[in-house]
Amino acid sequence: DSGVTQTPKHLITATGQRVTLRCSPRSGDLSVYWYQQSLDQGLQFLIQYYNGEERAKGNILERFSAQQFPDLHSELNLSSLELGDSALYFCASSVVGPGSDTEAFFGQGTRLTVV
Amino acid sequence: GESVGLHLPTLSVQEGDNSIINCAYSNSASDYFIWYKQESGKGPQFIIDIRSNMDKRQGQRVTVLLNKTVKHLSLQIAATQPGDSAVYFCAENNYGQNFVFGPGTRLSVLP
């Protein structure tokens, strides 16, 4: 158990809909990362938050948005869903801050299926 | 943009043999590297890391080698076991920025 909790584990929804994925980082971790993994693909970085502020942005679609709350949990919002958005969405957390580095711990992911 | 990539998308080894998984990175400013293991249906799991001021780091049955001259990273697994079958990703990081992952190598351990 990595200590990172993601909910829900599975989500099935229709095209055009909007969903929210939730992530609770490990206790003490200030950074949260979101990644998308399509079938048999690598991990595509979406966005990173550090202590409530957006830190880095990857290939995140405009239909997607995220935020990190004062209690450090994070939510990833996916709207106007398309079939191609079906994927595993991973959240990771680390203590990393500016000028430091440490490993990121991953949650078990949310499997999103858009039908 | 800069990215991390892998030479071998799949690797099959006999149980008990040593495995070597390679990774090339292009961002010379990256100063921290991690190998992750991902089993089917699970999130990536940290295996071992190495900082850019090191050439080699050893863990339990795993060794990571870093060659900054040619921007190459490798993961060596000794006495490969069936439980090592998974997809292995290398990832790079630059001063606490986001982790950039390679496409992954699938390791298959043959009985």
PDB file of C-alpha atoms in Angstrom:
ATOM      1  CA  ASP A   1       0.000   0.000   0.000  1.00  0.00           C
ATOM      2  CA  SER A   2       1.574   3.239  -1.193  1.00  0.00           C
ATOM      3  CA  GLY A   3      -0.511   5.426   1.075  1.00  0.00           C
ATOM      4  CA  VAL A   4      -2.052   7.269  -1.870  1.00  0.00           C
ATOM      5  CA  THR A   5      -5.783   6.748  -2.149  1.00  0.00           C
ATOM      6  CA  GLN A   6      -7.775   7.215  -5.313  1.00  0.00           C
ATOM      7  CA  THR A   7     -11.522   7.030  -5.711  1.00  0.00           C
ATOM      8  CA  PRO A   8     -13.437   5.653  -7.406  1.00  0.00           C
ATOM      9  CA  LYS A   9     -11.530   2.607  -8.637  1.00  0.00           C
ATOM     10  CA  HIS A  10     -13.787   2.155 -11.619  1.00  0.00           C
ATOM     11  CA  LEU A  11     -16.014   4.590 -13.453  1.00  0.00           C
ATOM     12  CA  ILE A  12     -18.216   4.028 -16.461  1.00  0.00           C
ATOM     13  CA  THR A  13     -19.902   6.999 -18.043  1.00  0.00           C
ATOM     14  CA  ALA A  14     -21.330   8.169 -21.335  1.00  0.00           C
ATOM     15  CA  THR A  15     -19.817  10.507 -23.880  1.00  0.00           C
ATOM     16  CA  GLY A  16     -20.430  14.154 -23.166  1.00  0.00           C
ATOM     17  CA  GLN A  17     -20.603  13.634 -19.434  1.00  0.00           C
ATOM     18  CA  ARG A  18     -18.427  15.080 -16.689  1.00  0.00           C
ATOM     19  CA  VAL A  19     -16.647  13.154 -13.942  1.00  0.00           C
ATOM     20  CA  THR A  20     -14.481  13.965 -10.957  1.00  0.00           C
ATOM     21  CA  LEU A  21     -11.620  11.775  -9.806  1.00  0.00           C
ATOM     22  CA  ARG A  22     -10.336  12.164  -6.296  1.00  0.00           C
ATOM     23  CA  CYS A  23      -6.894  11.650  -4.802  1.00  0.00           C
ATOM     24  CA  SER A  24      -5.708  11.719  -1.212  1.00  0.00           C
ATOM     25  CA  PRO A  25      -1.917  11.946  -1.028  1.00  0.00           C
ATOM     26  CA  ARG A  26       0.302  10.272   1.520  1.00  0.00           C
ATOM     27  CA  SER A  27       0.373  11.975   4.865  1.00  0.00           C
ATOM     28  CA  GLY A  28       2.884  14.792   4.722  1.00  0.00           C
ATOM     29  CA  ASP A  29       3.240  14.883   0.955  1.00  0.00           C
ATOM     30  CA  LEU A  30       2.730  18.313  -0.532  1.00  0.00           C
ATOM     31  CA  SER A  31       2.978  17.500  -4.221  1.00  0.00           C
ATOM     32  CA  VAL A  32       0.299  15.750  -6.203  1.00  0.00           C
ATOM     33  CA  TYR A  33       0.688  14.609  -9.793  1.00  0.00           C
ATOM     34  CA  TRP A  34      -1.915  13.356 -12.222  1.00  0.00           C
ATOM     35  CA  TYR A  35      -1.069  10.953 -15.019  1.00  0.00           C
ATOM     36  CA  GLN A  36      -3.089   9.347 -17.789  1.00  0.00           C
ATOM     37  CA  GLN A  37      -2.306   5.859 -19.017  1.00  0.00           C
ATOM     38  CA  SER A  38      -4.110   4.555 -22.082  1.00  0.00           C
ATOM     39  CA  LEU A  39      -4.133   0.860 -22.938  1.00  0.00           C
ATOM     40  CA  ASP A  40      -0.582  -0.481 -23.203  1.00  0.00           C
ATOM     41  CA  GLN A  41       0.769   3.046 -23.190  1.00  0.00           C
ATOM     42  CA  GLY A  42       3.171   4.883 -20.985  1.00  0.00           C
ATOM     43  CA  LEU A  43       2.298   7.388 -18.320  1.00  0.00           C
ATOM     44  CA  GLN A  44       1.418  10.784 -19.733  1.00  0.00           C
ATOM     45  CA  PHE A  45       1.883  13.626 -17.299  1.00  0.00           C
ATOM     46  CA  LEU A  46      -1.142  15.849 -16.973  1.00  0.00           C
ATOM     47  CA  ILE A  47      -0.580  18.276 -14.139  1.00  0.00           C
ATOM     48  CA  GLN A  48       1.205  18.798 -10.827  1.00  0.00           C
ATOM     49  CA  TYR A  49       0.176  20.715  -7.737  1.00  0.00           C
ATOM     50  CA  TYR A  50       2.371  21.695  -4.847  1.00  0.00           C
ATOM     51  CA  ASN A  51       0.808  22.846  -1.617  1.00  0.00           C
ATOM     52  CA  GLY A  52      -2.326  24.033  -3.354  1.00  0.00           C
ATOM     53  CA  GLU A  53      -0.689  25.791  -6.281  1.00  0.00           C
ATOM     54  CA  GLU A  54      -0.329  24.565  -9.832  1.00  0.00           C
ATOM     55  CA  ARG A  55       3.330  23.711 -10.315  1.00  0.00           C
ATOM     56  CA  ALA A  56       3.637  22.162 -13.756  1.00  0.00           C
ATOM     57  CA  LYS A  57       1.375  21.389 -16.659  1.00  0.00           C
ATOM     58  CA  GLY A  58       1.745  18.642 -19.200  1.00  0.00           C
ATOM     59  CA  ASN A  59      -0.424  17.553 -22.085  1.00  0.00           C
ATOM     60  CA  ILE A  60      -3.667  18.234 -20.314  1.00  0.00           C
ATOM     61  CA  LEU A  61      -6.677  18.947 -22.487  1.00  0.00           C
ATOM     62  CA  GLU A  62      -8.682  22.105 -21.972  1.00  0.00           C
ATOM     63  CA  ARG A  63     -11.659  19.879 -21.119  1.00  0.00           C
ATOM     64  CA  PHE A  64      -9.710  18.661 -18.100  1.00  0.00           C
ATOM     65  CA  SER A  65      -8.963  20.633 -14.973  1.00  0.00           C
ATOM     66  CA  ALA A  66      -7.633  19.922 -11.531  1.00  0.00           C
ATOM     67  CA  GLN A  67      -7.202  21.517  -8.166  1.00  0.00           C
ATOM     68  CA  GLN A  68      -5.587  20.823  -4.842  1.00  0.00           C
ATOM     69  CA  PHE A  69      -7.475  21.743  -1.726  1.00  0.00           C
ATOM     70  CA  PRO A  70      -6.184  23.122   1.603  1.00  0.00           C
ATOM     71  CA  ASP A  71      -6.210  19.623   3.086  1.00  0.00           C
ATOM     72  CA  LEU A  72      -3.948  18.651   0.144  1.00  0.00           C
ATOM     73  CA  HIS A  73      -6.343  16.239  -1.502  1.00  0.00           C
ATOM     74  CA  SER A  74      -6.757  16.770  -5.210  1.00  0.00           C
ATOM     75  CA  GLU A  75      -9.496  16.361  -7.770  1.00  0.00           C
ATOM     76  CA  LEU A  76      -9.227  15.889 -11.496  1.00  0.00           C
ATOM     77  CA  ASN A  77     -12.280  17.006 -13.443  1.00  0.00           C
ATOM     78  CA  LEU A  78     -12.895  15.598 -16.892  1.00  0.00           C
ATOM     79  CA  SER A  79     -15.699  17.140 -18.930  1.00  0.00           C
ATOM     80  CA  SER A  80     -17.317  16.651 -22.340  1.00  0.00           C
ATOM     81  CA  LEU A  81     -15.975  13.136 -22.235  1.00  0.00           C
ATOM     82  CA  GLU A  82     -15.026  11.371 -25.432  1.00  0.00           C
ATOM     83  CA  LEU A  83     -14.410   7.697 -26.122  1.00  0.00           C
ATOM     84  CA  GLY A  84     -10.685   8.419 -26.336  1.00  0.00           C
ATOM     85  CA  ASP A  85     -10.635   9.598 -22.755  1.00  0.00           C
ATOM     86  CA  SER A  86     -11.045   6.016 -21.599  1.00  0.00           C
ATOM     87  CA  ALA A  87      -7.883   5.257 -19.675  1.00  0.00           C
ATOM     88  CA  LEU A  88      -6.345   4.661 -16.292  1.00  0.00           C
ATOM     89  CA  TYR A  89      -5.829   7.867 -14.367  1.00  0.00           C
ATOM     90  CA  PHE A  90      -3.142   7.775 -11.730  1.00  0.00           C
ATOM     91  CA  CYS A  91      -2.432  10.136  -8.938  1.00  0.00           C
ATOM     92  CA  ALA A  92       0.975  10.253  -7.295  1.00  0.00           C
ATOM     93  CA  SER A  93       2.307  12.215  -4.377  1.00  0.00           C
ATOM     94  CA  SER A  94       5.686  13.185  -3.036  1.00  0.00           C
ATOM     95  CA  VAL A  95       7.187  15.549  -0.526  1.00  0.00           C
ATOM     96  CA  VAL A  96       9.142  17.240  -3.269  1.00  0.00           C
ATOM     97  CA  GLY A  97       9.471  20.953  -3.228  1.00  0.00           C
ATOM     98  CA  PRO A  98      11.583  23.445  -5.144  1.00  0.00           C
ATOM     99  CA  GLY A  99      15.208  22.361  -5.220  1.00  0.00           C
ATOM    100  CA  SER A 100      14.622  18.906  -3.777  1.00  0.00           C
ATOM    101  CA  ASP A 101      13.757  15.538  -5.186  1.00  0.00           C
ATOM    102  CA  THR A 102      12.301  12.353  -3.910  1.00  0.00           C
ATOM    103  CA  GLU A 103      10.322   9.492  -5.287  1.00  0.00           C
ATOM    104  CA  ALA A 104       6.654   9.775  -6.115  1.00  0.00           C
ATOM    105  CA  PHE A 105       4.252   7.202  -4.738  1.00  0.00           C
ATOM    106  CA  PHE A 106       1.365   6.144  -6.917  1.00  0.00           C
ATOM    107  CA  GLY A 107      -2.184   5.263  -6.112  1.00  0.00           C
ATOM    108  CA  GLN A 108      -3.941   2.265  -7.625  1.00  0.00           C
ATOM    109  CA  GLY A 109      -5.580   4.388 -10.269  1.00  0.00           C
ATOM    110  CA  THR A 110      -9.099   5.060 -11.488  1.00  0.00           C
ATOM    111  CA  ARG A 111     -10.152   3.147 -14.549  1.00  0.00           C
ATOM    112  CA  LEU A 112     -12.418   5.372 -16.617  1.00  0.00           C
ATOM    113  CA  THR A 113     -14.498   3.848 -19.368  1.00  0.00           C
ATOM    114  CA  VAL A 114     -16.435   6.168 -21.644  1.00  0.00           C
ATOM    115  CA  VAL A 115     -19.193   4.464 -23.619  1.00  0.00           C
TER     116      VAL A 115
ATOM    117  CA  GLY B   1      10.223  18.477 -26.407  1.00  0.00           C
ATOM    118  CA  GLU B   2      12.666  16.519 -24.303  1.00  0.00           C
ATOM    119  CA  SER B   3      11.664  13.037 -23.385  1.00  0.00           C
ATOM    120  CA  VAL B   4      12.742   9.758 -21.920  1.00  0.00           C
ATOM    121  CA  GLY B   5      12.692   6.667 -24.114  1.00  0.00           C
ATOM    122  CA  LEU B   6      13.482   2.992 -23.946  1.00  0.00           C
ATOM    123  CA  HIS B   7      15.513   0.886 -26.353  1.00  0.00           C
ATOM    124  CA  LEU B   8      13.582  -2.385 -25.904  1.00  0.00           C
ATOM    125  CA  PRO B   9       9.809  -2.465 -25.708  1.00  0.00           C
ATOM    126  CA  THR B  10       9.734  -6.152 -24.668  1.00  0.00           C
ATOM    127  CA  LEU B  11      12.218  -8.406 -22.955  1.00  0.00           C
ATOM    128  CA  SER B  12      11.940 -12.141 -22.324  1.00  0.00           C
ATOM    129  CA  VAL B  13      14.366 -13.842 -19.946  1.00  0.00           C
ATOM    130  CA  GLN B  14      14.687 -17.267 -18.420  1.00  0.00           C
ATOM    131  CA  GLU B  15      13.947 -17.598 -14.754  1.00  0.00           C
ATOM    132  CA  GLY B  16      17.192 -17.299 -12.830  1.00  0.00           C
ATOM    133  CA  ASP B  17      18.954 -15.251 -15.470  1.00  0.00           C
ATOM    134  CA  ASN B  18      19.859 -11.617 -15.076  1.00  0.00           C
ATOM    135  CA  SER B  19      17.747  -8.950 -16.803  1.00  0.00           C
ATOM    136  CA  ILE B  20      18.915  -5.627 -18.130  1.00  0.00           C
ATOM    137  CA  ILE B  21      16.419  -2.948 -19.066  1.00  0.00           C
ATOM    138  CA  ASN B  22      17.719   0.166 -20.766  1.00  0.00           C
ATOM    139  CA  CYS B  23      16.554   3.743 -20.957  1.00  0.00           C
ATOM    140  CA  ALA B  24      17.768   6.791 -22.847  1.00  0.00           C
ATOM    141  CA  TYR B  25      17.020  10.289 -21.703  1.00  0.00           C
ATOM    142  CA  SER B  26      17.514  13.533 -23.528  1.00  0.00           C
ATOM    143  CA  ASN B  27      17.197  16.217 -20.865  1.00  0.00           C
ATOM    144  CA  SER B  28      20.739  16.860 -19.705  1.00  0.00           C
ATOM    145  CA  ALA B  29      19.377  18.975 -16.860  1.00  0.00           C
ATOM    146  CA  SER B  30      17.627  15.995 -15.265  1.00  0.00           C
ATOM    147  CA  ASP B  31      19.220  15.244 -11.941  1.00  0.00           C
ATOM    148  CA  TYR B  32      17.121  12.483 -10.489  1.00  0.00           C
ATOM    149  CA  PHE B  33      15.996   9.194 -12.000  1.00  0.00           C
ATOM    150  CA  ILE B  34      13.670   6.469 -10.848  1.00  0.00           C
ATOM    151  CA  TRP B  35      12.739   3.010 -12.015  1.00  0.00           C
ATOM    152  CA  TYR B  36       9.169   1.939 -11.480  1.00  0.00           C
ATOM    153  CA  LYS B  37       7.552  -1.468 -11.832  1.00  0.00           C
ATOM    154  CA  GLN B  38       3.943  -1.744 -12.876  1.00  0.00           C
ATOM    155  CA  GLU B  39       2.064  -5.003 -12.568  1.00  0.00           C
ATOM    156  CA  SER B  40      -1.156  -5.555 -14.421  1.00  0.00           C
ATOM    157  CA  GLY B  41      -4.018  -3.540 -12.964  1.00  0.00           C
ATOM    158  CA  LYS B  42      -1.839  -1.786 -10.409  1.00  0.00           C
ATOM    159  CA  GLY B  43      -0.171   1.562 -10.028  1.00  0.00           C
ATOM    160  CA  PRO B  44       3.561   1.999 -10.646  1.00  0.00           C
ATOM    161  CA  GLN B  45       5.677   0.890  -7.743  1.00  0.00           C
ATOM    162  CA  PHE B  46       8.989   2.490  -6.858  1.00  0.00           C
ATOM    163  CA  ILE B  47      11.967   0.157  -7.314  1.00  0.00           C
ATOM    164  CA  ILE B  48      15.112   2.219  -7.049  1.00  0.00           C
ATOM    165  CA  ASP B  49      16.336   5.735  -7.660  1.00  0.00           C
ATOM    166  CA  ILE B  50      19.604   7.427  -8.448  1.00  0.00           C
ATOM    167  CA  ARG B  51      20.761  10.994  -8.360  1.00  0.00           C
ATOM    168  CA  SER B  52      22.916  12.547 -11.029  1.00  0.00           C
ATOM    169  CA  ASN B  53      25.959  12.727  -8.755  1.00  0.00           C
ATOM    170  CA  MET B  54      26.086   8.927  -8.694  1.00  0.00           C
ATOM    171  CA  ASP B  55      26.968   6.327 -11.336  1.00  0.00           C
ATOM    172  CA  LYS B  56      25.618   3.246  -9.648  1.00  0.00           C
ATOM    173  CA  ARG B  57      23.235   2.326  -6.917  1.00  0.00           C
ATOM    174  CA  GLN B  58      22.347  -1.113  -5.625  1.00  0.00           C
ATOM    175  CA  GLY B  59      19.261  -2.407  -3.972  1.00  0.00           C
ATOM    176  CA  GLN B  60      18.010  -5.863  -3.211  1.00  0.00           C
ATOM    177  CA  ARG B  61      18.605  -7.826  -6.449  1.00  0.00           C
ATOM    178  CA  VAL B  62      18.446  -4.589  -8.446  1.00  0.00           C
ATOM    179  CA  THR B  63      21.142  -2.230  -9.626  1.00  0.00           C
ATOM    180  CA  VAL B  64      20.708   1.039 -11.468  1.00  0.00           C
ATOM    181  CA  LEU B  65      23.511   2.419 -13.595  1.00  0.00           C
ATOM    182  CA  LEU B  66      23.661   5.981 -14.828  1.00  0.00           C
ATOM    183  CA  ASN B  67      25.902   7.105 -17.649  1.00  0.00           C
ATOM    184  CA  LYS B  68      25.544  10.853 -17.935  1.00  0.00           C
ATOM    185  CA  THR B  69      27.980  11.069 -20.841  1.00  0.00           C
ATOM    186  CA  VAL B  70      25.620   9.214 -23.141  1.00  0.00           C
ATOM    187  CA  LYS B  71      22.448   9.978 -21.167  1.00  0.00           C
ATOM    188  CA  HIS B  72      21.717   6.346 -20.493  1.00  0.00           C
ATOM    189  CA  LEU B  73      20.101   4.601 -17.583  1.00  0.00           C
ATOM    190  CA  SER B  74      19.806   0.889 -16.998  1.00  0.00           C
ATOM    191  CA  LEU B  75      18.123  -1.406 -14.519  1.00  0.00           C
ATOM    192  CA  GLN B  76      19.710  -4.740 -13.781  1.00  0.00           C
ATOM    193  CA  ILE B  77      17.697  -7.438 -12.052  1.00  0.00           C
ATOM    194  CA  ALA B  78      19.677 -10.361 -10.697  1.00  0.00           C
ATOM    195  CA  ALA B  79      18.303 -13.904 -10.695  1.00  0.00           C
ATOM    196  CA  THR B  80      15.046 -12.863 -12.349  1.00  0.00           C
ATOM    197  CA  GLN B  81      11.983 -14.451 -10.807  1.00  0.00           C
ATOM    198  CA  PRO B  82       8.440 -14.957 -12.134  1.00  0.00           C
ATOM    199  CA  GLY B  83       7.263 -12.206  -9.815  1.00  0.00           C
ATOM    200  CA  ASP B  84       9.472  -9.775 -11.703  1.00  0.00           C
ATOM    201  CA  SER B  85       7.221 -10.013 -14.746  1.00  0.00           C
ATOM    202  CA  ALA B  86       5.800  -6.536 -15.228  1.00  0.00           C
ATOM    203  CA  VAL B  87       6.241  -3.348 -17.197  1.00  0.00           C
ATOM    204  CA  TYR B  88       9.204  -1.282 -16.119  1.00  0.00           C
ATOM    205  CA  PHE B  89       9.330   2.472 -16.549  1.00  0.00           C
ATOM    206  CA  CYS B  90      12.198   4.842 -16.131  1.00  0.00           C
ATOM    207  CA  ALA B  91      11.396   8.383 -15.090  1.00  0.00           C
ATOM    208  CA  GLU B  92      13.431  11.541 -14.889  1.00  0.00           C
ATOM    209  CA  ASN B  93      13.018  14.590 -12.740  1.00  0.00           C
ATOM    210  CA  ASN B  94      14.603  18.004 -12.699  1.00  0.00           C
ATOM    211  CA  TYR B  95      14.754  19.824  -9.387  1.00  0.00           C
ATOM    212  CA  GLY B  96      11.358  18.794  -8.192  1.00  0.00           C
ATOM    213  CA  GLN B  97       9.545  19.265 -11.453  1.00  0.00           C
ATOM    214  CA  ASN B  98       7.153  16.710 -12.834  1.00  0.00           C
ATOM    215  CA  PHE B  99       8.361  13.185 -13.498  1.00  0.00           C
ATOM    216  CA  VAL B 100       8.713  12.371 -17.199  1.00  0.00           C
ATOM    217  CA  PHE B 101       8.195   8.704 -17.931  1.00  0.00           C
ATOM    218  CA  GLY B 102       9.504   6.580 -20.736  1.00  0.00           C
ATOM    219  CA  PRO B 103       7.145   4.355 -22.748  1.00  0.00           C
ATOM    220  CA  GLY B 104       7.934   1.256 -20.676  1.00  0.00           C
ATOM    221  CA  THR B 105       9.503  -2.181 -21.233  1.00  0.00           C
ATOM    222  CA  ARG B 106       7.525  -5.340 -20.673  1.00  0.00           C
ATOM    223  CA  LEU B 107       9.595  -7.980 -18.898  1.00  0.00           C
ATOM    224  CA  SER B 108       8.428 -11.552 -19.351  1.00  0.00           C
ATOM    225  CA  VAL B 109      10.054 -14.248 -17.237  1.00  0.00           C
ATOM    226  CA  LEU B 110      10.042 -17.677 -18.845  1.00  0.00           C
ATOM    227  CA  PRO B 111       9.927 -20.837 -16.702  1.00  0.00           C
TER     228      PRO B 111
END
